[in-house]
Coordinates of C-alpha atoms in Angstrom, one line a residue:
Chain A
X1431 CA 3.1 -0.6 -3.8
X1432 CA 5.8 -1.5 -1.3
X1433 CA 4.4 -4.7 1.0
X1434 CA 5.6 -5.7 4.3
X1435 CA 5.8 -9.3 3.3
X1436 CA 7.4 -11.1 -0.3
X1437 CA 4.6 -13.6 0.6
X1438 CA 1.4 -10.9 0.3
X1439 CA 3.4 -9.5 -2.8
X1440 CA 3.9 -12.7 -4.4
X1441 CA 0.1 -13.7 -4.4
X1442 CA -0.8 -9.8 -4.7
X1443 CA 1.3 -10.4 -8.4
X1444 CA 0.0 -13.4 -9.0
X1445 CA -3.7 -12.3 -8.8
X1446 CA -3.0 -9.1 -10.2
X1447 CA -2.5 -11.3 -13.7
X1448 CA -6.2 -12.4 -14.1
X1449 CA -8.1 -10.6 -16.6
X1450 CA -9.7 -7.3 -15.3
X1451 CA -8.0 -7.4 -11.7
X1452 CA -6.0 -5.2 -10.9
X1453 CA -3.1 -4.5 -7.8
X1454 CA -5.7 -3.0 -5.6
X1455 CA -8.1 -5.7 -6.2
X1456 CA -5.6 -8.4 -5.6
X1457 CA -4.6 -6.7 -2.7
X1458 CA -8.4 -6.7 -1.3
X1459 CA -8.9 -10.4 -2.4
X1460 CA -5.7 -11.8 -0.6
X1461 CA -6.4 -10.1 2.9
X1462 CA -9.9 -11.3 2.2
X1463 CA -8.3 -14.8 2.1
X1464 CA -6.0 -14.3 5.1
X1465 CA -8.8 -13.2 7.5
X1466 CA -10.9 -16.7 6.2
X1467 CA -9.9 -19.4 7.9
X1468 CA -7.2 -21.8 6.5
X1469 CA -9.5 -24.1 4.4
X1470 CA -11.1 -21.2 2.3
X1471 CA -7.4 -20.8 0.9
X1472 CA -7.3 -24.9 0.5
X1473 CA -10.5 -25.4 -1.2
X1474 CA -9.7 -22.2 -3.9
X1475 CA -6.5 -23.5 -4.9
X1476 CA -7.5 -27.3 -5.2
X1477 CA -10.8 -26.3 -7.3
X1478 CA -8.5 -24.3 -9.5
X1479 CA -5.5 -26.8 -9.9
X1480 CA -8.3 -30.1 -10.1
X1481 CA -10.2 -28.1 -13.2
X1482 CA -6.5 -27.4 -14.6
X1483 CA -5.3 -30.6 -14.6
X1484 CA -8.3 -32.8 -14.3
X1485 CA -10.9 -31.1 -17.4
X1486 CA -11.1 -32.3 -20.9
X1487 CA -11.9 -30.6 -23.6
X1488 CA -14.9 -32.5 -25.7
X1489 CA -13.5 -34.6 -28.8
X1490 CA -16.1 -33.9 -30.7
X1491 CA -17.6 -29.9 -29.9
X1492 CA -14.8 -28.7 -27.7
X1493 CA -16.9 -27.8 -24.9
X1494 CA -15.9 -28.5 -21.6
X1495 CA -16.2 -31.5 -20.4
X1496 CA -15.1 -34.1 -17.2
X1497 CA -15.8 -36.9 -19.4
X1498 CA -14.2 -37.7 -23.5
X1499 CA -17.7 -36.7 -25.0
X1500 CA -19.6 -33.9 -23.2
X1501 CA -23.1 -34.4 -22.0
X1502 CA -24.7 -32.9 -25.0
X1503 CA -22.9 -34.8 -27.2
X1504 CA -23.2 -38.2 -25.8
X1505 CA -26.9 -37.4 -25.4
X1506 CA -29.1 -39.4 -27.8
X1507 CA -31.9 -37.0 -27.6
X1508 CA -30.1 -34.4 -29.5
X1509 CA -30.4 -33.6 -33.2
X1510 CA -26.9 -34.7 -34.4
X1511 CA -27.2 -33.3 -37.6
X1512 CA -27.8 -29.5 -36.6
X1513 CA -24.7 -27.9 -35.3
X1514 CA -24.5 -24.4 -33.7
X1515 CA -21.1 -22.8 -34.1
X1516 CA -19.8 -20.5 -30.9
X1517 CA -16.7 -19.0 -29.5
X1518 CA -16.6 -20.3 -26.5
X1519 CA -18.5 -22.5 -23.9
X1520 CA -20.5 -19.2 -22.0
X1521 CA -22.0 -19.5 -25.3
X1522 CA -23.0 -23.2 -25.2
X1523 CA -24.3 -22.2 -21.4
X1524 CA -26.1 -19.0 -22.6
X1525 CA -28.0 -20.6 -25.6
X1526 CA -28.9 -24.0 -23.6
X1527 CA -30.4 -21.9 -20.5
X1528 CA -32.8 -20.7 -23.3
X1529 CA -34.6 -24.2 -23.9
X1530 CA -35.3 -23.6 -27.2
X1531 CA -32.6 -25.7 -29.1
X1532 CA -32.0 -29.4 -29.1
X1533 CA -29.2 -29.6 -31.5
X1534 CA -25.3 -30.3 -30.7
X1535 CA -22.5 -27.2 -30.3
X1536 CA -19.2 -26.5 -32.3
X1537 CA -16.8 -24.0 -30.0
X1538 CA -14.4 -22.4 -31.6
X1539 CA -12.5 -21.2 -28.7
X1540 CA -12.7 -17.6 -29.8
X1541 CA -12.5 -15.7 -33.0
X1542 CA -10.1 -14.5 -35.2
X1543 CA -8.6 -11.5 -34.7
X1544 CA -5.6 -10.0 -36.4
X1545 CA -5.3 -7.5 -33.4
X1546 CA -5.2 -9.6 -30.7
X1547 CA -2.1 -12.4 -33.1
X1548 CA -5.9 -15.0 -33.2
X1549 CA -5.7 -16.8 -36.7
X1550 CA -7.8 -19.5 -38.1
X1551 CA -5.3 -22.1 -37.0
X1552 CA -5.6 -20.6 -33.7
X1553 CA -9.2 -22.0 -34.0
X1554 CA -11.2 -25.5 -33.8
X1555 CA -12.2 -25.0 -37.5
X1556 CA -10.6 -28.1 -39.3
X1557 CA -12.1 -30.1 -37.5
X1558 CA -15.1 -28.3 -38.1
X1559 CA -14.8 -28.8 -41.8
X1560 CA -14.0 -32.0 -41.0
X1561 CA -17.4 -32.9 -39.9
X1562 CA -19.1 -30.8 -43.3
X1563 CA -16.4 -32.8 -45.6
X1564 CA -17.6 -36.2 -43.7
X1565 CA -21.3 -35.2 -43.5
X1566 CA -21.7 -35.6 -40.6
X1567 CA -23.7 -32.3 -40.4
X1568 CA -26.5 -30.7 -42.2
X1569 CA -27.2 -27.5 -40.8
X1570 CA -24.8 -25.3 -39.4
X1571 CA -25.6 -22.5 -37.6
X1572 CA -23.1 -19.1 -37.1
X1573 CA -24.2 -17.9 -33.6
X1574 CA -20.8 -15.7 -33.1
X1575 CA -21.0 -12.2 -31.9
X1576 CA -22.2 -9.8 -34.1
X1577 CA -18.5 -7.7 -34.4
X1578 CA -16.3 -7.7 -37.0
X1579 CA -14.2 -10.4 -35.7
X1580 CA -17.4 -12.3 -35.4
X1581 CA -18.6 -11.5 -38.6
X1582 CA -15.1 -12.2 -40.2
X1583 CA -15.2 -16.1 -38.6
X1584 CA -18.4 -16.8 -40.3
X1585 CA -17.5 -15.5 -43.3
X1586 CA -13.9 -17.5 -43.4
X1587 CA -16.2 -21.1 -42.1
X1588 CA -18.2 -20.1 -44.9
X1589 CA -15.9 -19.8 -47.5
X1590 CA -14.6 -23.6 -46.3
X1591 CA -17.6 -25.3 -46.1
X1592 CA -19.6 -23.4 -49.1
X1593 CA -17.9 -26.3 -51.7
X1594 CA -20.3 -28.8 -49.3
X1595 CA -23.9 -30.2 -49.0
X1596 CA -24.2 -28.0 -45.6
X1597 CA -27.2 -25.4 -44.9
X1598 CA -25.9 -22.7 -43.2
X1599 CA -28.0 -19.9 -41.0
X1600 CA -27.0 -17.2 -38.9
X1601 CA -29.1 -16.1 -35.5
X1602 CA -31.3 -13.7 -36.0
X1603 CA -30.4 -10.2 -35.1
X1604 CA -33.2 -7.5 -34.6
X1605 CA -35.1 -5.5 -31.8
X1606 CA -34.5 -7.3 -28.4
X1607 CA -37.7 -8.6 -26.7
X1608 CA -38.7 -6.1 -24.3
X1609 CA -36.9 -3.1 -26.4
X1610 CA -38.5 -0.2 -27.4
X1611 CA -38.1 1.1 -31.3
X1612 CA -36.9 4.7 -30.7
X1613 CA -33.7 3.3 -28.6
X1614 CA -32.5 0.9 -31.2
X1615 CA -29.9 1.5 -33.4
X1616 CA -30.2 2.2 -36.6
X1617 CA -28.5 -1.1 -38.6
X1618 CA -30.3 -3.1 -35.8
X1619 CA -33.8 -1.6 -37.1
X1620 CA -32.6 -1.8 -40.9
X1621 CA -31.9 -5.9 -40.7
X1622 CA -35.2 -6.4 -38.6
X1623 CA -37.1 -4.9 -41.1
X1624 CA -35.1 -6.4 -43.5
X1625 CA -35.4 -10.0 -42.1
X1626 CA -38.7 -9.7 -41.5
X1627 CA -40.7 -13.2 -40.2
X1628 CA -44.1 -13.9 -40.8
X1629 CA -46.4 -12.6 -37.8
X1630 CA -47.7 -16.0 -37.1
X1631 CA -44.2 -17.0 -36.3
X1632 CA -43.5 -14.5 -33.7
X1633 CA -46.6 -16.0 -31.9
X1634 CA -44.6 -19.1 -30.8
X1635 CA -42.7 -20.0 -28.3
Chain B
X635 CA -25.8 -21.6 -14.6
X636 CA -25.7 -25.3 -15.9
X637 CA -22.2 -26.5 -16.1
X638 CA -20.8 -28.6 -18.4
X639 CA -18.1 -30.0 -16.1
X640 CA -18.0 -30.6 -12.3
X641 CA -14.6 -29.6 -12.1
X642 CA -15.5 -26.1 -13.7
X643 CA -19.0 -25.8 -11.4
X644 CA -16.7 -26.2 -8.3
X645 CA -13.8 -23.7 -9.2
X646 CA -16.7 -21.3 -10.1
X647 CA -18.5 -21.9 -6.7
X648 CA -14.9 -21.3 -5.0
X649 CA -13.5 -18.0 -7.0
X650 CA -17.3 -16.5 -6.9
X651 CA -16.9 -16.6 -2.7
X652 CA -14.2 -14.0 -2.8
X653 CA -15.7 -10.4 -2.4
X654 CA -17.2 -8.6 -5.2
X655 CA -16.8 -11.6 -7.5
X656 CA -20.1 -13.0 -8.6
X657 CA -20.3 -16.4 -10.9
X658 CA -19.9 -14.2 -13.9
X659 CA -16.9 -12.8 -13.2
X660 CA -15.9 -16.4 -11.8
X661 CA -15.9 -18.2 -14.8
X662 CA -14.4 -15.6 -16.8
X663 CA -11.8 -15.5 -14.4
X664 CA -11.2 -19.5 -14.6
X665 CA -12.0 -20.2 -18.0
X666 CA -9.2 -17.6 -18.4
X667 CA -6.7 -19.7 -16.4
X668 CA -8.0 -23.0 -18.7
X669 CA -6.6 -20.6 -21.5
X670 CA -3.4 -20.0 -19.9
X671 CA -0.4 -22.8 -19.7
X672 CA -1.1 -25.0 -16.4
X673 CA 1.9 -22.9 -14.8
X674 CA 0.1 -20.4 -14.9
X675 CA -2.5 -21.8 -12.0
X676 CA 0.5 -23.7 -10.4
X677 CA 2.1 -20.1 -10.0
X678 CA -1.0 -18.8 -8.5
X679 CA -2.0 -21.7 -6.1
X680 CA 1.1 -22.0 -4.7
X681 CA 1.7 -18.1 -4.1
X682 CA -1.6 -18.1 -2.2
X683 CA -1.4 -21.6 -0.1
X684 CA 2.3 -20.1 0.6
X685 CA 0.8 -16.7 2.1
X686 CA -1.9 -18.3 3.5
X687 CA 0.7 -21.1 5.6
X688 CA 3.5 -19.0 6.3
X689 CA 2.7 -15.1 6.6
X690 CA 2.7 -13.8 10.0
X691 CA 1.6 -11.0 11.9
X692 CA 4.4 -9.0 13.3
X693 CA 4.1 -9.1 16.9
X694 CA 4.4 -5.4 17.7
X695 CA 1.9 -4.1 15.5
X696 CA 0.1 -6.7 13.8
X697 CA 1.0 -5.7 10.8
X698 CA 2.1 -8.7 7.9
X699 CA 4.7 -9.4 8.0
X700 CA 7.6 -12.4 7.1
X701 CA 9.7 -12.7 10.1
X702 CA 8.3 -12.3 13.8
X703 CA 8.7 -8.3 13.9
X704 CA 8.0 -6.3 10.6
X705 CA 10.5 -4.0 9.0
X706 CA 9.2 -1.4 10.3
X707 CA 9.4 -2.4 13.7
X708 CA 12.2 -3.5 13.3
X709 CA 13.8 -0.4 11.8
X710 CA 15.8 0.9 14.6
X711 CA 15.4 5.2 12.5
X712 CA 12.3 5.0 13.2
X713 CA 10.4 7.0 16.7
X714 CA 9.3 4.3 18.3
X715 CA 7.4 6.8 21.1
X716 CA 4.7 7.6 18.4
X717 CA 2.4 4.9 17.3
X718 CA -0.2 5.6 14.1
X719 CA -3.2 3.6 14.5
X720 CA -4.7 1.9 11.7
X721 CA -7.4 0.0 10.5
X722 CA -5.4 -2.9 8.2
X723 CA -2.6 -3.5 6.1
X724 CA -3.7 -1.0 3.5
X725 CA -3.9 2.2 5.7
X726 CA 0.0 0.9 6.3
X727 CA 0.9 1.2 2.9
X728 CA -0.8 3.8 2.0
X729 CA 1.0 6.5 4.8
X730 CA 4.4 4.6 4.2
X731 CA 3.5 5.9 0.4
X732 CA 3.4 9.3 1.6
X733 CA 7.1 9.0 3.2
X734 CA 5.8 11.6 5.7
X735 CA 5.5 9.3 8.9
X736 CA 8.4 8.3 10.8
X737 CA 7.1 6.3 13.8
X738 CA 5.4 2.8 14.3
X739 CA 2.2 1.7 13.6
X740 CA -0.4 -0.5 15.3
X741 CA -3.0 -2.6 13.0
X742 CA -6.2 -2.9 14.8
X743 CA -7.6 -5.4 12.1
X744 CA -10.6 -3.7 11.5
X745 CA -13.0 -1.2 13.1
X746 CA -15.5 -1.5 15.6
X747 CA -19.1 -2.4 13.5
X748 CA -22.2 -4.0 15.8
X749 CA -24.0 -4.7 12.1
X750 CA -21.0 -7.0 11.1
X751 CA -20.2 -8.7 14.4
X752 CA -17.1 -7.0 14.8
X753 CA -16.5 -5.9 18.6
X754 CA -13.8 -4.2 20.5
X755 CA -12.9 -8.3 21.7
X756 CA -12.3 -8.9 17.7
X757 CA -9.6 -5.8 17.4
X758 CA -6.0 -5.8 18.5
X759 CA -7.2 -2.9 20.7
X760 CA -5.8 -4.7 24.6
X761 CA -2.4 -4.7 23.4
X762 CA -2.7 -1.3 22.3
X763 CA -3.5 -0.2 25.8
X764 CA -1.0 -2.3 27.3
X765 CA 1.6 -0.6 25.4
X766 CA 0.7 3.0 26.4
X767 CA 0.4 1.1 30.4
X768 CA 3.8 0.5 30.2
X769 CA 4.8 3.6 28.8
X770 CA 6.1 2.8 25.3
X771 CA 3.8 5.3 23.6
X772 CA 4.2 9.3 24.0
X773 CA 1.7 9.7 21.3
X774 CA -0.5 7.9 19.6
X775 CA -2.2 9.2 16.0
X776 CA -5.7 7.9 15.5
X777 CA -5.8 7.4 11.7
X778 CA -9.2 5.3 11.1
X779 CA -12.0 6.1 8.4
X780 CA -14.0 9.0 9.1
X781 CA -17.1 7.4 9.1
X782 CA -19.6 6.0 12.2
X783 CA -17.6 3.3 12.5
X784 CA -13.9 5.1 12.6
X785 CA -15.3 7.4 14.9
X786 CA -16.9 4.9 17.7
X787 CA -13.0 3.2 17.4
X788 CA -11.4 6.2 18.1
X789 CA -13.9 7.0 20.6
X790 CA -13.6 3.2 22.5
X791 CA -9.8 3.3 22.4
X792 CA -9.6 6.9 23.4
X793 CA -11.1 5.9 26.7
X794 CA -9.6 3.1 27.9
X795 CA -6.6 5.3 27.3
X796 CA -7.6 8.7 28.6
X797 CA -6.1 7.9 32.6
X798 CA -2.5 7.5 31.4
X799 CA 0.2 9.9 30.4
X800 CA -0.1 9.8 26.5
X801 CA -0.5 12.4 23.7
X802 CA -3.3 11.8 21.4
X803 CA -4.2 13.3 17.8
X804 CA -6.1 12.2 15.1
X805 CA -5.4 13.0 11.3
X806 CA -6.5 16.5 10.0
X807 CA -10.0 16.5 8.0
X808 CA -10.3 19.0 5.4
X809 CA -10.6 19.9 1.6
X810 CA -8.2 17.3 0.2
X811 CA -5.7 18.8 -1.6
X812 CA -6.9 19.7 -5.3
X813 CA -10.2 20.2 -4.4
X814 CA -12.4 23.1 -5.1
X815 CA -14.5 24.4 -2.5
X816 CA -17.8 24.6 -3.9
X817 CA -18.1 20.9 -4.5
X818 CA -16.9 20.3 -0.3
X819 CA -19.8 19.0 1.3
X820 CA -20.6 20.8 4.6
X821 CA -19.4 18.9 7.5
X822 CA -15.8 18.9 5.9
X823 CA -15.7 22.4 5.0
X824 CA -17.0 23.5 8.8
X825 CA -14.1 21.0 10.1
X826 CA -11.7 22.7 8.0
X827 CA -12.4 26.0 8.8
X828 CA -12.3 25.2 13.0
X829 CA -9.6 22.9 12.6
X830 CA -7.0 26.2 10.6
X831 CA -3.8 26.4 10.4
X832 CA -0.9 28.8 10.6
X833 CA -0.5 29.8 6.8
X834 CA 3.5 29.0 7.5
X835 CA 2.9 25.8 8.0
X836 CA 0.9 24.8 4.6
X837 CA 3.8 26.3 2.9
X838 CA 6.0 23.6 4.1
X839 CA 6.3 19.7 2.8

């Protein structure tokens, strides 16, 4: 692409770095910006360099947060003893939109993948173990995707905390509400079946 | 989407008001950038304040541009007698790609659209015309979208036009090249057919 200004180039490039965008879109986003008036470009660029500079990262779950503890943690309505462990904070959004669970959040900040040069110390698991060791927690449950990466984290947490007084649970995995059985894959059918529940229980909620 | 951080909420709100980017894609996008070393964000906000504050539109064509006349106006091999007219910045780039066009261009800044709220007032269509008044034009290519739109551009210009002594054209529509007939829709096909050539004259470029 040859531009007729280093400026458009220099923002096209700069764009063109963010996950999944590429020249053409950054191309199409930057004129956007240049036909918006002048503020548009103001209030983009101080949101983004505020949340850089300004966010904290929770001391205690690693979520996001504007304050030391987040507002989950610091919220004495919440079951401190159960703690859900995710790879990031979409997670922590995703299963608090649901309602249905009043316990605290550990994020990992990922998972560990070889592939992509992610190892455990790459990870916010020590001072997960940490708060097993300490007892802080009695239940812990894996809610990491259900991949091999995801799979591998558990099982690496696991083999940590195992030595402790900690239950541990994973999600359940099985026919999505709303799915029909023909369509579902075949280790997806073999767990449900498998992990089975007790038809009362399916009548909650 | 609850956030967990106002910081977060508002650079979400801000990314997700660029085109095609819903919230989603927004906080991929910035919890991305939290991932990133802050100069990464620095690097971006700055490239994009610094295009919005100092790019300019070349005065001849209204092309971007950084000094007061673009490069290509300002190129003195180029034929300044024929003038391409374009929608935006991208059309520019995209026939300078080709390297088949030696003349100037004029930007219009978009394309006539009563739906959108764009009239002819809102293109740089007056000093178009005032170029071919005063006789700087011999020709003048009509390279807009062919759709509605394109068309009822062409159509506008071409009028306020017709009463002076200029050549006008607009880009050949046809099979592009590469295509196979049988998947041409009609309209093209017809067009390509009326619209022949001398064989010669595919065999050259």
């Amino acid at each position: 692409m040859d531009f007729s200004s280093k400026f458009l180039e220099n923002a096209v490039n700069e764009v063109s770095r963010l996950p999944g965008i590429g020249k053409r879109t950054a191309l199409r986003l930057v004129l956007h910006l240049l036909k918006q008036p002048k503020e548009h470009t103001k209030y983009l660029t101080e949101a983004l360099t505020q949340l850089r500079n300004e966010v904290k990262s929770c001391k205690r779950c690693h979520n996001i947060s504007d304050t030391i503890l987040c507002d989950i943690c610091s919220n004495s309505n919440r079951n401190e003893e159960i703690v859900c462990v995710v790879e990031d904070i979409r997670d922590v959004m995703a299963i608090e939109n649901t309602g249905q669970y009043r316990g605290l959040y550990h994020v990992l900040g990922g998972k560990i993948s070889p592939i992509e040069g992610v190892g455990p110390q790459n990870l916010n698991i020590e001072s997960l173990v940490e708060k097993v060791k300490n007892k802080e927690v009695k239940e812990l449950i894996f809610a990491l995707s259900s991949t091999m990466e995801g799979d591998t984290t558990n099982f690496y947490i696991y083999k940590q905390i195992e030595k402790y007084d900690v239950t541990t649970s994973t999600i359940a995995r099985g026919i999505a509400v709303g799915d029909e059985l023909e369509y579902a894959d075949e280790i997806t059918l073999g767990r449900s079946i498998i992990n089975r529940i007790p038809f009362a229980n399916s009548l909650k909620s």
